[in-house]
């Protein structure tokens, strides 16, 4: 990727917000997190604190090494050999999440809209779009976010407003009667740990037009995304009921289908589907793109484009095999454990160790860090 590529703080914020809300837009895994009742919205708000705590080491490093991506400053801190291993690890993390996102998208499309369409057709259609956007580069991804993310947020807001007559907020009473402090905190830690989109922000840092805004971008995207996710979960639970929302495959989509204002229900569904597919394609594109950037920086290649097609083939084959072998949404427990381990390792443990190593090597690395 070219060094003169720039993305605005506004575009970066929109990207992280969009990436963060995609799961809530799809199947809302936070509904089933502890305590798994009417108090989940409190748990999600509390998760903000844990997200900030867990992301502090990476934020400190990204602010110290403003001219470098996550992969580049890990190589500087850990040294060439160990840094290359860690760079490869992060590349595989991006690739794994890309595979998971494609698998979930394809599974939902196949089960709700295209049950007779072969999996490989659905997956190839999505990936061709993602490949094209990835080839256009980071600036195109940023401009796409500036255009489409506000529209997606408007669609979410319109759906919530139109469906307000089917909401029963009485299901949230009494507050905190069925939840323990331990359960709420366990759920908050689980959700807070999975803020893996901080990895995207750490890769974006040197390409920001105003690199000093990194912390603002993080806080804004975290708070705004939490507010949106909480709103979507509240209306899903209020419309479907606490228990039914937990057992619904796609709670927010089910809520959208309950809307019947002036007989425009089918149009609402269509608008929802377009916005949902757009948000998923955007997230998959972002993770595919940064998979290739991470690989190119790990192996010191000038261009990331040489990796786009090979990585896309791996994603395609993996997602088709996963979908045909087992439902990824049905495997919630193993998927949750794998995601939790990878997220905790990549966003907290490795950066924390790197921060400690940097503390002891800071004199040698002084010329690489930002000027005071």
Short mmCIF file of N, CA and C in Angstrom, two decimals, residues 212-284:
data_model
loop_
_atom_site.label_atom_id
_atom_site.label_comp_id
_atom_site.label_asym_id
_atom_site.label_seq_id
_atom_site.Cartn_x
_atom_site.Cartn_y
_atom_site.Cartn_z
N UNK A 212 -3.08 12.53 15.48
CA UNK A 212 -3.28 12.86 16.90
C UNK A 212 -4.73 12.59 17.33
N UNK A 213 -5.62 12.31 16.38
CA UNK A 213 -7.03 12.06 16.71
C UNK A 213 -7.31 10.58 16.98
N UNK A 214 -6.29 9.78 17.08
CA UNK A 214 -6.48 8.33 17.23
C UNK A 214 -7.36 8.00 18.44
N UNK A 215 -7.06 8.60 19.59
CA UNK A 215 -7.84 8.32 20.80
C UNK A 215 -9.29 8.78 20.67
N UNK A 216 -9.48 9.94 20.02
CA UNK A 216 -10.84 10.43 19.80
C UNK A 216 -11.64 9.49 18.91
N UNK A 217 -10.99 8.98 17.89
CA UNK A 217 -11.65 8.03 16.98
C UNK A 217 -12.07 6.79 17.76
N UNK A 218 -11.16 6.30 18.59
CA UNK A 218 -11.45 5.10 19.39
C UNK A 218 -12.65 5.34 20.30
N UNK A 219 -12.62 6.42 21.08
CA UNK A 219 -13.69 6.69 22.04
C UNK A 219 -15.02 6.93 21.33
N UNK A 220 -15.00 7.76 20.28
CA UNK A 220 -16.24 8.05 19.54
C UNK A 220 -16.85 6.78 18.95
N UNK A 221 -16.02 5.99 18.26
CA UNK A 221 -16.54 4.78 17.61
C UNK A 221 -17.05 3.78 18.64
N UNK A 222 -16.37 3.70 19.78
CA UNK A 222 -16.80 2.77 20.83
C UNK A 222 -18.13 3.20 21.43
N UNK A 223 -18.24 4.46 21.80
CA UNK A 223 -19.47 4.94 22.43
C UNK A 223 -20.65 4.92 21.47
N UNK A 224 -20.45 5.44 20.26
CA UNK A 224 -21.55 5.46 19.28
C UNK A 224 -22.01 4.05 18.93
N UNK A 225 -21.06 3.13 18.74
CA UNK A 225 -21.43 1.76 18.38
C UNK A 225 -22.18 1.07 19.52
N UNK A 226 -21.75 1.33 20.76
CA UNK A 226 -22.44 0.75 21.91
C UNK A 226 -23.87 1.26 21.99
N UNK A 227 -24.06 2.56 21.77
CA UNK A 227 -25.41 3.13 21.80
C UNK A 227 -26.29 2.50 20.73
N UNK A 228 -25.75 2.30 19.54
CA UNK A 228 -26.52 1.70 18.45
C UNK A 228 -26.85 0.24 18.75
N UNK A 229 -25.85 -0.51 19.23
CA UNK A 229 -26.06 -1.92 19.55
C UNK A 229 -27.10 -2.08 20.65
N UNK A 230 -26.99 -1.27 21.69
CA UNK A 230 -27.96 -1.33 22.79
C UNK A 230 -29.37 -1.02 22.29
N UNK A 231 -29.50 -0.01 21.42
CA UNK A 231 -30.81 0.35 20.86
C UNK A 231 -31.41 -0.82 20.09
N UNK A 232 -30.58 -1.50 19.29
CA UNK A 232 -31.06 -2.62 18.48
C UNK A 232 -31.47 -3.80 19.36
N UNK A 233 -30.72 -4.05 20.41
CA UNK A 233 -31.05 -5.16 21.30
C UNK A 233 -32.29 -4.85 22.12
N UNK A 234 -32.42 -3.62 22.58
CA UNK A 234 -33.60 -3.24 23.35
C UNK A 234 -34.87 -3.41 22.53
N UNK A 235 -34.87 -2.92 21.29
CA UNK A 235 -36.10 -3.03 20.48
C UNK A 235 -36.37 -4.48 20.11
N UNK A 236 -35.32 -5.28 19.91
CA UNK A 236 -35.53 -6.70 19.59
C UNK A 236 -36.18 -7.42 20.76
N UNK A 237 -35.67 -7.17 21.97
CA UNK A 237 -36.25 -7.80 23.15
C UNK A 237 -37.64 -7.26 23.46
N UNK A 238 -37.84 -5.97 23.26
CA UNK A 238 -39.15 -5.37 23.54
C UNK A 238 -40.22 -5.86 22.56
N UNK A 239 -39.81 -6.15 21.34
CA UNK A 239 -40.77 -6.61 20.32
C UNK A 239 -41.04 -8.10 20.41
N UNK A 240 -40.00 -8.89 20.65
CA UNK A 240 -40.14 -10.34 20.62
C UNK A 240 -40.35 -10.96 21.99
N UNK A 241 -39.96 -10.25 23.03
CA UNK A 241 -39.93 -10.83 24.37
C UNK A 241 -38.52 -11.32 24.67
N UNK A 242 -38.18 -11.38 25.93
CA UNK A 242 -36.81 -11.71 26.34
C UNK A 242 -36.40 -13.10 25.87
N UNK A 243 -37.25 -14.09 26.11
CA UNK A 243 -36.90 -15.47 25.78
C UNK A 243 -36.92 -15.72 24.27
N UNK A 244 -37.93 -15.21 23.60
CA UNK A 244 -38.01 -15.44 22.15
C UNK A 244 -36.85 -14.76 21.43
N UNK A 245 -36.44 -13.60 21.91
CA UNK A 245 -35.31 -12.91 21.28
C UNK A 245 -34.03 -13.74 21.42
N UNK A 246 -33.89 -14.44 22.56
CA UNK A 246 -32.71 -15.28 22.77
C UNK A 246 -32.68 -16.46 21.81
N UNK A 247 -33.85 -16.96 21.44
CA UNK A 247 -33.92 -18.14 20.59
C UNK A 247 -34.11 -17.81 19.11
N UNK A 248 -34.34 -16.55 18.80
CA UNK A 248 -34.47 -16.17 17.39
C UNK A 248 -33.09 -16.14 16.74
N UNK A 249 -33.01 -16.66 15.51
CA UNK A 249 -31.73 -16.66 14.81
C UNK A 249 -31.29 -15.26 14.44
N UNK A 250 -32.27 -14.43 14.03
CA UNK A 250 -31.96 -13.07 13.58
C UNK A 250 -32.97 -12.11 14.22
N UNK A 251 -32.74 -11.75 15.49
CA UNK A 251 -33.74 -10.98 16.24
C UNK A 251 -34.14 -9.65 15.62
N UNK A 252 -33.17 -8.86 15.18
CA UNK A 252 -33.51 -7.54 14.65
C UNK A 252 -34.25 -7.66 13.32
N UNK A 253 -33.90 -8.63 12.50
CA UNK A 253 -34.60 -8.87 11.24
C UNK A 253 -36.03 -9.33 11.53
N UNK A 254 -36.18 -10.19 12.54
CA UNK A 254 -37.52 -10.64 12.94
C UNK A 254 -38.36 -9.46 13.41
N UNK A 255 -37.74 -8.56 14.17
CA UNK A 255 -38.44 -7.33 14.60
C UNK A 255 -38.85 -6.50 13.40
N UNK A 256 -37.98 -6.35 12.41
CA UNK A 256 -38.28 -5.56 11.22
C UNK A 256 -39.47 -6.15 10.46
N UNK A 257 -39.60 -7.47 10.49
CA UNK A 257 -40.71 -8.12 9.77
C UNK A 257 -42.05 -7.92 10.46
N UNK A 258 -42.03 -7.50 11.72
CA UNK A 258 -43.27 -7.24 12.45
C UNK A 258 -43.88 -5.88 12.09
N UNK A 259 -43.07 -5.04 11.45
CA UNK A 259 -43.52 -3.69 11.12
C UNK A 259 -44.53 -3.74 9.98
N UNK A 260 -45.67 -3.10 10.20
CA UNK A 260 -46.70 -3.06 9.16
C UNK A 260 -47.36 -1.68 9.19
N UNK A 261 -46.63 -0.71 8.67
CA UNK A 261 -47.13 0.67 8.63
C UNK A 261 -47.56 0.99 7.20
N UNK A 262 -48.86 1.25 7.03
CA UNK A 262 -49.40 1.56 5.71
C UNK A 262 -49.04 0.49 4.68
N UNK A 263 -49.00 -0.78 5.17
CA UNK A 263 -48.75 -1.94 4.30
C UNK A 263 -47.43 -1.83 3.53
N UNK A 264 -46.39 -1.32 4.21
CA UNK A 264 -45.09 -1.22 3.54
C UNK A 264 -44.10 -2.21 4.15
N UNK A 265 -44.63 -3.26 4.78
CA UNK A 265 -43.78 -4.22 5.46
C UNK A 265 -42.74 -4.83 4.53
N UNK A 266 -43.16 -5.19 3.31
CA UNK A 266 -42.22 -5.84 2.38
C UNK A 266 -41.12 -4.88 1.96
N UNK A 267 -41.45 -3.61 1.83
CA UNK A 267 -40.43 -2.63 1.47
C UNK A 267 -39.43 -2.45 2.61
N UNK A 268 -39.92 -2.49 3.85
CA UNK A 268 -39.03 -2.39 5.01
C UNK A 268 -38.06 -3.55 5.01
N UNK A 269 -38.56 -4.75 4.75
CA UNK A 269 -37.70 -5.93 4.70
C UNK A 269 -36.62 -5.77 3.63
N UNK A 270 -37.03 -5.28 2.47
CA UNK A 270 -36.08 -5.12 1.36
C UNK A 270 -35.00 -4.11 1.70
N UNK A 271 -35.43 -2.99 2.31
CA UNK A 271 -34.46 -1.96 2.71
C UNK A 271 -33.50 -2.51 3.75
N UNK A 272 -34.04 -3.28 4.70
CA UNK A 272 -33.20 -3.89 5.74
C UNK A 272 -32.16 -4.80 5.10
N UNK A 273 -32.59 -5.65 4.19
CA UNK A 273 -31.68 -6.61 3.56
C UNK A 273 -30.56 -5.90 2.80
N UNK A 274 -30.90 -4.85 2.07
CA UNK A 274 -29.89 -4.09 1.32
C UNK A 274 -28.87 -3.48 2.27
N UNK A 275 -29.36 -2.85 3.36
CA UNK A 275 -28.46 -2.23 4.33
C UNK A 275 -27.60 -3.27 5.04
N UNK A 276 -28.20 -4.40 5.35
CA UNK A 276 -27.49 -5.47 6.06
C UNK A 276 -26.39 -6.07 5.18
N UNK A 277 -26.70 -6.36 3.93
CA UNK A 277 -25.70 -6.91 3.02
C UNK A 277 -24.57 -5.90 2.80
N UNK A 278 -24.93 -4.64 2.64
CA UNK A 278 -23.92 -3.58 2.43
C UNK A 278 -22.96 -3.51 3.61
N UNK A 279 -23.49 -3.55 4.84
CA UNK A 279 -22.64 -3.47 6.03
C UNK A 279 -21.73 -4.69 6.13
N UNK A 280 -22.24 -5.86 5.80
CA UNK A 280 -21.43 -7.08 5.85
C UNK A 280 -20.34 -7.08 4.79
N UNK A 281 -20.69 -6.66 3.60
CA UNK A 281 -19.69 -6.58 2.53
C UNK A 281 -18.58 -5.60 2.92
N UNK A 282 -18.97 -4.49 3.53
CA UNK A 282 -17.99 -3.51 3.98
C UNK A 282 -17.04 -4.08 5.01
N UNK A 283 -17.56 -4.82 5.98
CA UNK A 283 -16.71 -5.39 7.02
C UNK A 283 -15.80 -6.47 6.46
N UNK A 284 -16.34 -7.33 5.61
CA UNK A 284 -15.52 -8.39 5.00
C UNK A 284 -14.42 -7.77 4.16
#
